[in-house]
Amino acid sequence: MIIMHAFITFACVCSVLYLIFLLGTIVAVCKNISFKRASLASMSAPRRLYYQGIIFRFQFMLGVTALCAGFTVITFIMGQVSEGQWKWGEDVGLHLPSALLVGQFALWNLYAILMACLFAPSHKTYPPSETLSSTQDEDIEFSRLTTDQPPSHSSVEPTEISALTSFATKHSLD
């Protein structure tokens, strides 16, 4: 019986440590995004609005991820504690209602739907290529989000980021 309690305690401690690690990672990502947001001011208006939309959606999903993970850990710990009376005959006075489990499953479903809606490919609503020309300037602006070095106009050799930019700006033939 002591081994069972030790495993349940270990599982609860691990789930709390996972939640702390996840929240620390989310804070680090938010700090990184705020530093990258400073480079948006030098971009053209349509490109800046495009990246601001991506950043907003990503930060919103980070918040929903933290909420979902926190609620999942709380539900897990409450479920393990409330099952004590069925497994070991202990009366802990905590009864886990089925509404809490249904709420947890609904939160997971909502999370999956939000991921699908917010990060679905939206290239058909992207402004046409006439307003956002795929010039070297746009490639340089796009690369500023990934490096901290100022862009150099002297190198015209193709890079990985310019290949990604040209692929991202292609229109479908639907």
Tab-separated table of C-alpha atoms in Angstrom:
chain	number	residue	atom	x	y	z
A	1	MET	CA	0.000	0.000	0.000
A	2	ILE	CA	2.900	2.364	0.685
A	3	ILE	CA	4.310	1.684	-2.788
A	4	MET	CA	0.957	2.615	-4.350
A	5	HIS	CA	0.870	5.898	-2.438
A	6	ALA	CA	4.474	6.587	-3.456
A	7	PHE	CA	3.692	6.063	-7.153
A	8	ILE	CA	0.611	8.284	-6.991
A	9	THR	CA	2.583	10.984	-5.175
A	10	PHE	CA	5.412	10.674	-7.694
A	11	ALA	CA	2.940	11.004	-10.601
A	12	CYS	CA	1.383	14.117	-9.056
A	13	VAL	CA	4.785	15.704	-8.414
A	14	CYS	CA	5.866	14.947	-11.996
A	15	SER	CA	2.703	16.502	-13.406
A	16	VAL	CA	3.248	19.670	-11.355
A	17	LEU	CA	6.902	19.806	-12.479
A	18	TYR	CA	5.748	19.427	-16.085
A	19	LEU	CA	3.333	22.319	-15.632
A	20	ILE	CA	6.066	24.505	-14.121
A	21	PHE	CA	8.401	23.648	-17.011
A	22	LEU	CA	5.671	24.405	-19.558
A	23	LEU	CA	4.844	27.740	-17.969
A	24	GLY	CA	8.547	28.652	-17.848
A	25	THR	CA	8.874	27.811	-21.535
A	26	ILE	CA	5.817	29.909	-22.365
A	27	VAL	CA	7.276	32.883	-20.471
A	28	ALA	CA	10.587	32.503	-22.346
A	29	VAL	CA	8.768	32.368	-25.692
A	30	CYS	CA	6.736	35.477	-24.830
A	31	LYS	CA	9.945	37.358	-23.976
A	32	ASN	CA	11.481	36.272	-27.285
A	33	ILE	CA	8.385	37.383	-29.185
A	34	SER	CA	8.438	40.795	-27.514
A	35	PHE	CA	12.070	41.273	-28.629
A	36	LYS	CA	11.187	40.249	-32.196
A	37	ARG	CA	8.176	42.558	-32.194
A	38	ALA	CA	10.541	45.534	-32.054
A	39	SER	CA	11.763	44.767	-35.591
A	40	LEU	CA	8.230	45.002	-37.000
A	41	ALA	CA	8.245	48.801	-37.014
A	42	SER	CA	10.676	48.971	-39.943
A	43	MET	CA	8.539	46.753	-42.213
A	44	SER	CA	6.007	47.809	-44.797
A	45	ALA	CA	2.458	48.176	-43.475
A	46	PRO	CA	0.880	45.058	-45.071
A	47	ARG	CA	3.812	42.867	-44.076
A	48	ARG	CA	3.786	44.297	-40.525
A	49	LEU	CA	0.055	43.661	-40.150
A	50	TYR	CA	0.532	40.120	-41.415
A	51	TYR	CA	3.206	39.379	-38.808
A	52	GLN	CA	1.267	41.124	-36.051
A	53	GLY	CA	-1.667	38.828	-36.795
A	54	ILE	CA	0.556	35.765	-36.620
A	55	ILE	CA	2.103	36.939	-33.352
A	56	PHE	CA	-1.305	37.676	-31.804
A	57	ARG	CA	-2.664	34.244	-32.770
A	58	PHE	CA	0.433	32.537	-31.416
A	59	GLN	CA	0.337	34.406	-28.096
A	60	PHE	CA	-3.367	33.666	-27.743
A	61	MET	CA	-2.703	29.970	-28.255
A	62	LEU	CA	0.136	30.072	-25.719
A	63	GLY	CA	-2.335	31.370	-23.139
A	64	VAL	CA	-4.908	28.734	-24.030
A	65	THR	CA	-2.183	26.073	-23.855
A	66	ALA	CA	-1.231	27.177	-20.341
A	67	LEU	CA	-4.891	27.160	-19.268
A	68	CYS	CA	-5.515	23.723	-20.757
A	69	ALA	CA	-2.355	22.220	-19.226
A	70	GLY	CA	-3.127	23.704	-15.809
A	71	PHE	CA	-6.680	22.415	-15.818
A	72	THR	CA	-5.467	18.991	-16.973
A	73	VAL	CA	-2.941	18.733	-14.127
A	74	ILE	CA	-5.552	19.821	-11.571
A	75	THR	CA	-8.055	17.277	-12.910
A	76	PHE	CA	-5.407	14.535	-12.858
A	77	ILE	CA	-4.441	15.205	-9.247
A	78	MET	CA	-8.067	15.424	-8.133
A	79	GLY	CA	-8.844	12.173	-9.955
A	80	GLN	CA	-5.963	10.359	-8.285
A	81	VAL	CA	-6.951	11.609	-4.841
A	82	SER	CA	-10.638	10.797	-5.290
A	83	GLU	CA	-9.897	7.258	-6.491
A	84	GLY	CA	-8.245	6.517	-3.138
A	85	GLN	CA	-11.539	5.438	-1.616
A	86	TRP	CA	-12.103	2.899	-4.403
A	87	LYS	CA	-8.559	1.543	-4.508
A	88	TRP	CA	-7.534	1.500	-0.852
A	89	GLY	CA	-10.753	1.962	1.091
A	90	GLU	CA	-9.805	5.422	2.317
A	91	ASP	CA	-12.479	8.072	2.701
A	92	VAL	CA	-10.852	11.323	1.646
A	93	GLY	CA	-14.072	13.284	1.417
A	94	LEU	CA	-13.376	14.400	-2.152
A	95	HIS	CA	-15.777	13.306	-4.855
A	96	LEU	CA	-14.840	14.032	-8.439
A	97	PRO	CA	-18.010	14.978	-10.312
A	98	SER	CA	-18.455	13.762	-13.860
A	99	ALA	CA	-19.081	17.365	-14.928
A	100	LEU	CA	-15.420	18.114	-14.197
A	101	LEU	CA	-14.345	15.298	-16.522
A	102	VAL	CA	-16.778	16.420	-19.211
A	103	GLY	CA	-15.438	19.950	-18.843
A	104	GLN	CA	-11.891	18.647	-19.245
A	105	PHE	CA	-12.786	16.769	-22.430
A	106	ALA	CA	-14.660	19.806	-23.763
A	107	LEU	CA	-11.592	21.961	-23.078
A	108	TRP	CA	-9.404	19.534	-25.035
A	109	ASN	CA	-11.872	19.593	-27.936
A	110	LEU	CA	-12.009	23.391	-27.872
A	111	TYR	CA	-8.210	23.492	-27.868
A	112	ALA	CA	-8.009	21.235	-30.917
A	113	ILE	CA	-10.635	23.292	-32.777
A	114	LEU	CA	-8.836	26.553	-31.933
A	115	MET	CA	-5.553	25.112	-33.200
A	116	ALA	CA	-7.214	24.099	-36.458
A	117	CYS	CA	-8.966	27.455	-36.930
A	118	LEU	CA	-6.200	29.825	-35.899
A	119	PHE	CA	-3.373	28.077	-37.717
A	120	ALA	CA	-5.144	26.912	-40.852
A	121	PRO	CA	-3.409	27.949	-44.073
A	122	SER	CA	-4.798	31.340	-45.016
A	123	HIS	CA	-2.844	32.058	-48.177
A	124	LYS	CA	-5.975	32.796	-50.193
A	125	THR	CA	-6.823	35.828	-48.065
A	126	TYR	CA	-3.261	37.120	-48.145
A	127	PRO	CA	-2.937	40.349	-50.164
A	128	PRO	CA	-2.052	39.808	-53.831
A	129	SER	CA	1.550	39.855	-54.895
A	130	GLU	CA	1.176	43.311	-56.491
A	131	THR	CA	0.866	44.940	-53.062
A	132	LEU	CA	3.549	42.755	-51.511
A	133	SER	CA	6.208	42.377	-54.119
A	134	SER	CA	8.676	39.580	-53.561
A	135	THR	CA	11.738	41.787	-53.833
A	136	GLN	CA	15.017	41.534	-52.018
A	137	ASP	CA	13.755	44.173	-49.549
A	138	GLU	CA	10.885	41.956	-48.446
A	139	ASP	CA	13.267	39.011	-48.082
A	140	ILE	CA	15.508	41.126	-45.902
A	141	GLU	CA	12.569	42.274	-43.809
A	142	PHE	CA	11.425	38.684	-43.448
A	143	SER	CA	14.867	37.570	-42.361
A	144	ARG	CA	15.021	40.219	-39.630
A	145	LEU	CA	12.579	38.152	-37.615
A	146	THR	CA	15.035	35.289	-37.399
A	147	THR	CA	18.385	37.010	-36.809
A	148	ASP	CA	19.649	39.820	-34.652
A	149	GLN	CA	22.207	41.026	-37.211
A	150	PRO	CA	21.407	43.924	-39.553
A	151	PRO	CA	20.704	42.839	-43.128
A	152	SER	CA	23.430	43.149	-45.702
A	153	HIS	CA	22.465	44.322	-49.179
A	154	SER	CA	25.749	43.203	-50.739
A	155	SER	CA	25.063	39.463	-50.830
A	156	VAL	CA	22.613	38.426	-53.512
A	157	GLU	CA	23.201	34.701	-53.337
A	158	PRO	CA	20.066	32.699	-52.524
A	159	THR	CA	19.628	31.724	-48.918
A	160	GLU	CA	17.329	29.316	-47.173
A	161	ILE	CA	15.084	32.156	-46.000
A	162	SER	CA	14.709	33.539	-49.529
A	163	ALA	CA	13.713	30.079	-50.739
A	164	LEU	CA	11.114	29.869	-47.963
A	165	THR	CA	9.848	33.342	-48.788
A	166	SER	CA	9.452	32.549	-52.471
A	167	PHE	CA	7.631	29.336	-51.580
A	168	ALA	CA	5.341	31.147	-49.125
A	169	THR	CA	4.380	33.843	-51.647
A	170	LYS	CA	3.416	31.456	-54.474
A	171	HIS	CA	-0.251	31.460	-55.359
A	172	SER	CA	-2.219	28.272	-55.809
A	173	LEU	CA	-3.759	27.419	-59.157
A	174	ASP	CA	-7.218	26.518	-57.810
